[in-house]
Coordinates of C-alpha atoms in Angstrom, one line a residue:
M674 CA 21.8 219.5 -155.9
K675 CA 20.7 219.3 -159.6
S676 CA 19.5 215.8 -159.2
S677 CA 17.4 216.8 -156.2
L678 CA 15.9 219.7 -158.1
A679 CA 15.1 217.4 -161.0
K680 CA 13.3 215.0 -158.7
L681 CA 11.2 217.8 -157.2
L682 CA 10.2 219.0 -160.7
C683 CA 9.3 215.5 -161.7
A684 CA 7.2 215.1 -158.6
A685 CA 5.4 218.4 -159.2
V686 CA 4.6 217.3 -162.8
L687 CA 3.2 214.0 -161.5
L688 CA 1.1 215.8 -158.9
L689 CA -0.4 218.2 -161.5
G690 CA -1.3 215.3 -163.7
A691 CA -3.1 213.5 -160.8
V692 CA -5.1 216.7 -160.0
G693 CA -6.1 217.1 -163.6
G694 CA -7.3 213.5 -163.9
T695 CA -9.5 213.9 -160.8
H696 CA -11.1 217.0 -162.2
G697 CA -11.8 215.3 -165.5
A698 CA -13.6 212.4 -163.8
R699 CA -16.0 214.7 -162.0
T700 CA -16.8 216.7 -165.1
G701 CA -16.9 214.0 -167.7
G702 CA -13.3 214.5 -168.9
G703 CA -13.5 218.3 -168.8
R704 CA -16.4 218.6 -171.3
A705 CA -19.4 220.9 -170.9
L706 CA -22.5 219.3 -169.4
A707 CA -25.3 218.4 -171.9
R708 CA -29.0 217.5 -171.5
T709 CA -28.0 214.0 -172.7
D710 CA -26.4 213.3 -169.4
F711 CA -28.7 211.1 -167.5
V712 CA -29.0 210.3 -163.8
G713 CA -26.7 207.4 -163.0
S714 CA -24.2 207.8 -165.8
D715 CA -22.4 210.7 -164.1
P716 CA -20.8 210.5 -160.7
V717 CA -22.9 212.1 -158.0
G718 CA -22.8 215.9 -158.3
S719 CA -21.6 216.1 -161.9
D720 CA -25.0 216.8 -163.3
T721 CA -27.2 219.7 -162.3
V722 CA -30.7 219.3 -161.0
G723 CA -33.2 219.4 -163.9
S724 CA -30.8 218.6 -166.7
D725 CA -32.2 215.1 -166.9
P726 CA -36.0 215.1 -167.7
I727 CA -37.8 213.2 -165.1
G728 CA -38.7 209.7 -166.2
S729 CA -36.6 209.6 -169.4
D730 CA -34.1 207.3 -167.8
T731 CA -36.1 204.5 -166.4
A732 CA -33.3 202.2 -165.4
G733 CA -30.9 204.7 -164.0
N734 CA -28.1 203.5 -166.2
G735 CA -27.7 206.6 -168.4
V736 CA -29.6 205.2 -171.4
Q737 CA -32.5 207.3 -172.7
K738 CA -35.8 205.5 -173.2
E739 CA -36.6 205.0 -176.8
Q740 CA -39.5 206.9 -178.2
A741 CA -42.4 204.7 -179.4
S742 CA -42.5 206.5 -182.7
S743 CA -39.9 208.3 -184.7
S744 CA -42.1 211.3 -185.0
P745 CA -42.3 213.4 -181.9
G746 CA -45.8 213.1 -180.3
P747 CA -47.6 215.8 -178.5
T748 CA -46.1 216.9 -175.3
P749 CA -48.0 215.3 -172.5
G750 CA -49.9 217.7 -170.3
P751 CA -49.8 217.6 -166.5
S752 CA -51.5 214.7 -164.9
P753 CA -54.9 215.6 -163.5
I754 CA -54.9 216.2 -159.8
T755 CA -57.0 213.7 -157.9
P756 CA -58.8 215.5 -155.1
V757 CA -58.0 214.2 -151.6
T758 CA -61.2 213.3 -149.9
E759 CA -61.8 212.7 -146.2
P760 CA -63.2 209.3 -145.1
D761 CA -66.9 209.1 -145.1
R762 CA -68.3 210.4 -141.8
P763 CA -71.8 209.7 -140.4
A764 CA -74.2 212.5 -141.1
P765 CA -74.9 214.7 -138.0
P766 CA -78.1 214.0 -136.2
S767 CA -81.1 215.9 -137.3
R768 CA -82.3 218.7 -135.1
S769 CA -85.8 218.1 -136.4
P770 CA -88.0 216.1 -134.2
P771 CA -88.7 212.5 -135.3
S772 CA -92.0 211.9 -137.1
A773 CA -94.6 210.4 -134.8
S774 CA -96.5 207.4 -136.0
P775 CA -100.2 208.2 -136.6
A776 CA -102.4 207.1 -133.8
V777 CA -105.1 204.6 -134.5
A778 CA -108.5 206.0 -133.6
L779 CA -111.9 204.5 -133.7
G780 CA -113.6 207.7 -134.7
P781 CA -112.7 210.6 -137.0
S782 CA -109.9 211.9 -134.8
T783 CA -106.4 210.9 -136.0
E784 CA -104.7 211.9 -132.7
C785 CA -106.8 210.3 -129.9
V786 CA -110.0 208.4 -129.2
T787 CA -112.8 210.6 -128.0
A788 CA -115.1 209.5 -125.1
Y789 CA -118.0 209.2 -127.5
D790 CA -116.1 207.1 -130.0
Y791 CA -114.8 204.8 -127.3
L792 CA -118.2 204.3 -125.6
S793 CA -119.9 203.7 -128.9
A794 CA -117.3 201.2 -130.1
N795 CA -117.2 199.4 -126.8
G796 CA -120.8 198.3 -127.0
T797 CA -121.1 198.0 -123.2
F798 CA -122.4 201.4 -122.3
T799 CA -125.6 201.5 -124.3
E800 CA -127.8 202.9 -121.6
F801 CA -125.3 205.7 -120.7
L802 CA -125.0 206.7 -124.4
Q803 CA -128.8 206.8 -124.8
I804 CA -129.4 209.2 -122.0
V805 CA -126.3 211.3 -122.9
E806 CA -127.7 211.7 -126.5
A807 CA -131.2 212.4 -125.2
A808 CA -129.8 215.1 -122.9
G809 CA -128.0 216.8 -125.8
L810 CA -124.4 216.1 -124.5
A811 CA -123.2 213.9 -127.3
D812 CA -121.3 216.8 -129.0
L813 CA -119.4 217.4 -125.7
L814 CA -118.2 213.8 -125.7
K815 CA -117.2 214.0 -129.4
D816 CA -115.0 217.0 -128.9
P817 CA -111.3 215.9 -128.7
S818 CA -110.4 219.2 -127.1
Q819 CA -112.9 219.0 -124.3
V820 CA -111.4 218.8 -120.9
A821 CA -113.6 217.0 -118.4
M822 CA -114.1 214.2 -116.0
L823 CA -116.8 211.7 -117.0
F824 CA -118.5 209.2 -114.7
V825 CA -119.8 206.2 -116.6
P826 CA -122.1 203.7 -114.8
T827 CA -122.1 200.2 -116.0
P828 CA -125.3 198.6 -117.4
S829 CA -125.8 196.7 -114.1
A830 CA -125.5 199.9 -112.2
F831 CA -128.4 201.4 -114.3
E832 CA -130.4 198.2 -113.8
S833 CA -130.0 198.5 -110.1
I834 CA -131.1 202.1 -109.8
F835 CA -133.9 201.8 -112.3
T836 CA -135.3 198.8 -110.3
G837 CA -135.1 200.7 -107.1
V838 CA -137.0 203.9 -108.3
D839 CA -139.2 202.2 -110.9
L840 CA -137.6 203.7 -114.0
T841 CA -136.5 202.6 -117.4
V842 CA -134.3 204.2 -120.0
S843 CA -137.4 205.1 -122.0
S844 CA -139.3 206.7 -119.1
L845 CA -136.2 208.6 -118.0
I846 CA -135.7 210.0 -121.4
K847 CA -139.3 211.3 -121.4
D848 CA -138.8 213.0 -118.0
K849 CA -136.5 215.9 -119.2
E850 CA -136.1 217.4 -115.7
L851 CA -135.0 214.2 -114.1
L852 CA -132.9 213.3 -117.2
S853 CA -131.0 216.5 -117.0
A854 CA -130.5 216.2 -113.2
I855 CA -129.0 212.7 -113.5
V856 CA -126.9 213.1 -116.7
D857 CA -125.4 216.5 -115.9
F858 CA -124.3 215.1 -112.5
H859 CA -122.0 212.6 -114.4
V860 CA -120.0 215.3 -116.2
A861 CA -117.4 217.6 -114.6
P862 CA -116.2 220.0 -117.3
N863 CA -112.8 221.8 -117.1
Y864 CA -111.4 219.1 -114.8
A865 CA -109.3 216.1 -115.8
L866 CA -108.1 214.7 -112.5
R867 CA -106.6 211.2 -112.5
P868 CA -106.9 208.9 -109.4
A869 CA -103.4 209.9 -108.1
Q870 CA -104.5 213.5 -108.0
L871 CA -107.7 212.9 -106.0
T872 CA -107.8 213.4 -102.2
N873 CA -110.3 212.3 -99.7
N874 CA -113.4 214.5 -99.3
L875 CA -112.5 216.5 -102.4
Q876 CA -115.6 218.0 -103.9
I877 CA -115.8 218.3 -107.7
P878 CA -118.2 220.7 -109.4
T879 CA -120.3 219.2 -112.1
L880 CA -122.4 220.3 -115.1
A881 CA -125.4 220.2 -112.8
T882 CA -125.7 223.7 -111.2
D883 CA -124.5 223.7 -107.6
Q884 CA -124.2 220.0 -107.5
L885 CA -120.9 218.6 -106.2
I886 CA -119.5 215.0 -106.3
T887 CA -117.6 214.0 -103.2
V888 CA -114.4 212.0 -103.5
F889 CA -113.6 209.1 -101.2
V890 CA -110.1 207.5 -101.1
P891 CA -110.4 204.4 -99.0
L892 CA -107.2 202.8 -97.8
G893 CA -106.3 199.9 -100.1
S894 CA -109.4 200.3 -102.3
P895 CA -110.2 202.0 -105.6
V896 CA -111.2 205.7 -105.4
A897 CA -115.0 206.1 -105.0
F898 CA -117.5 208.9 -105.6
G899 CA -120.7 210.0 -103.8
G900 CA -123.7 212.2 -104.3
A901 CA -126.8 212.7 -102.2
Q902 CA -127.0 211.0 -98.8
G903 CA -128.8 207.7 -98.7
Y904 CA -127.5 206.5 -102.1
A905 CA -124.8 204.0 -102.8
I906 CA -121.2 205.2 -103.0
A907 CA -119.9 204.4 -106.5
S908 CA -116.6 202.6 -106.7
T909 CA -114.2 202.9 -109.7
L910 CA -113.9 199.8 -111.8
E911 CA -111.7 201.3 -114.5
T912 CA -110.1 204.6 -115.4
L913 CA -109.8 205.6 -119.1
T914 CA -108.0 208.5 -120.7
L915 CA -109.9 209.5 -123.8
C916 CA -108.3 212.6 -125.4
D917 CA -108.5 215.2 -122.6
V918 CA -111.3 213.4 -120.8
V919 CA -110.6 211.2 -117.8
A920 CA -113.5 208.7 -117.6
Y921 CA -114.3 206.7 -114.5
V922 CA -116.3 203.5 -115.0
L923 CA -118.5 203.1 -111.9
D924 CA -120.4 200.3 -110.3
S925 CA -123.3 202.6 -109.3
V926 CA -125.3 205.6 -110.7
L927 CA -124.6 208.9 -109.0
I928 CA -127.7 210.7 -107.7
S929 CA -127.4 214.4 -106.9
S930 CA -129.4 216.1 -104.3
A931 CA -131.4 217.8 -107.1
A932 CA -132.2 214.4 -108.6
D933 CA -133.2 213.1 -105.2
A934 CA -135.6 216.0 -104.7
I935 CA -137.3 215.2 -108.0
L936 CA -137.6 211.5 -107.2
V937 CA -139.1 212.4 -103.8
S938 CA -141.6 214.8 -105.4
Q939 CA -142.6 212.0 -107.8
G940 CA -143.1 209.6 -104.9
K941 CA -140.4 207.2 -106.3
V942 CA -138.3 207.4 -103.1
A943 CA -139.2 208.3 -99.5
A944 CA -138.1 211.6 -98.2
S945 CA -135.1 211.3 -95.9
G946 CA -135.9 211.8 -92.2

């Protein structure tokens, strides 16, 4: 009995010794934790978070990094925070309208070419410009805001009519009544109809009082214009957009009924039967 009890006591002593040894290993042999304990020298869990200054143990082996100087230096401040920037993004499209390239004009206008500027620069329509200026309509053709249809006979068209009625540019300019009747009939203010907008037998009011130009739209042929009966129908050779003026270049001079009456009274043409 006594020997059994002695064995039990001996076993208990050995057990207590084993437990004590284990506790010492986890706490560094039972000592109090100090700030000189470094990460890696103590078993996991034996040190508390924050007891080892971050970065003082560079190798993780429990050895503190030697200071570069024996005298303590200034405590380093916190590292500056580098702002996090988003990747570059393309700039949003402008809501402003794009800038328009300046138009090249032959005259003073920087936005469009006026009828007068075009006809002057072209050099072909000398006779038409001469009688337009003599009739006092040059300013109308120079105005970029003027809305009109302009009917411009070619030099050969003037030559043909002048030969038929025994006229020249000079003699026409001297005859103010006939000059006004012919020139005014070639200007239709407040209208700017293009060929696609014209219909057959449409009548267009002109600058000449109560004198209308009749439109002809022959199938498969250019649009044509007519005046008084007995005179040639003028076919379109070219259509020009000059600011707000639509100009039709014609192969014949348009003669109104008023101009015809003057020519008849002067004996230049025979009265229609």
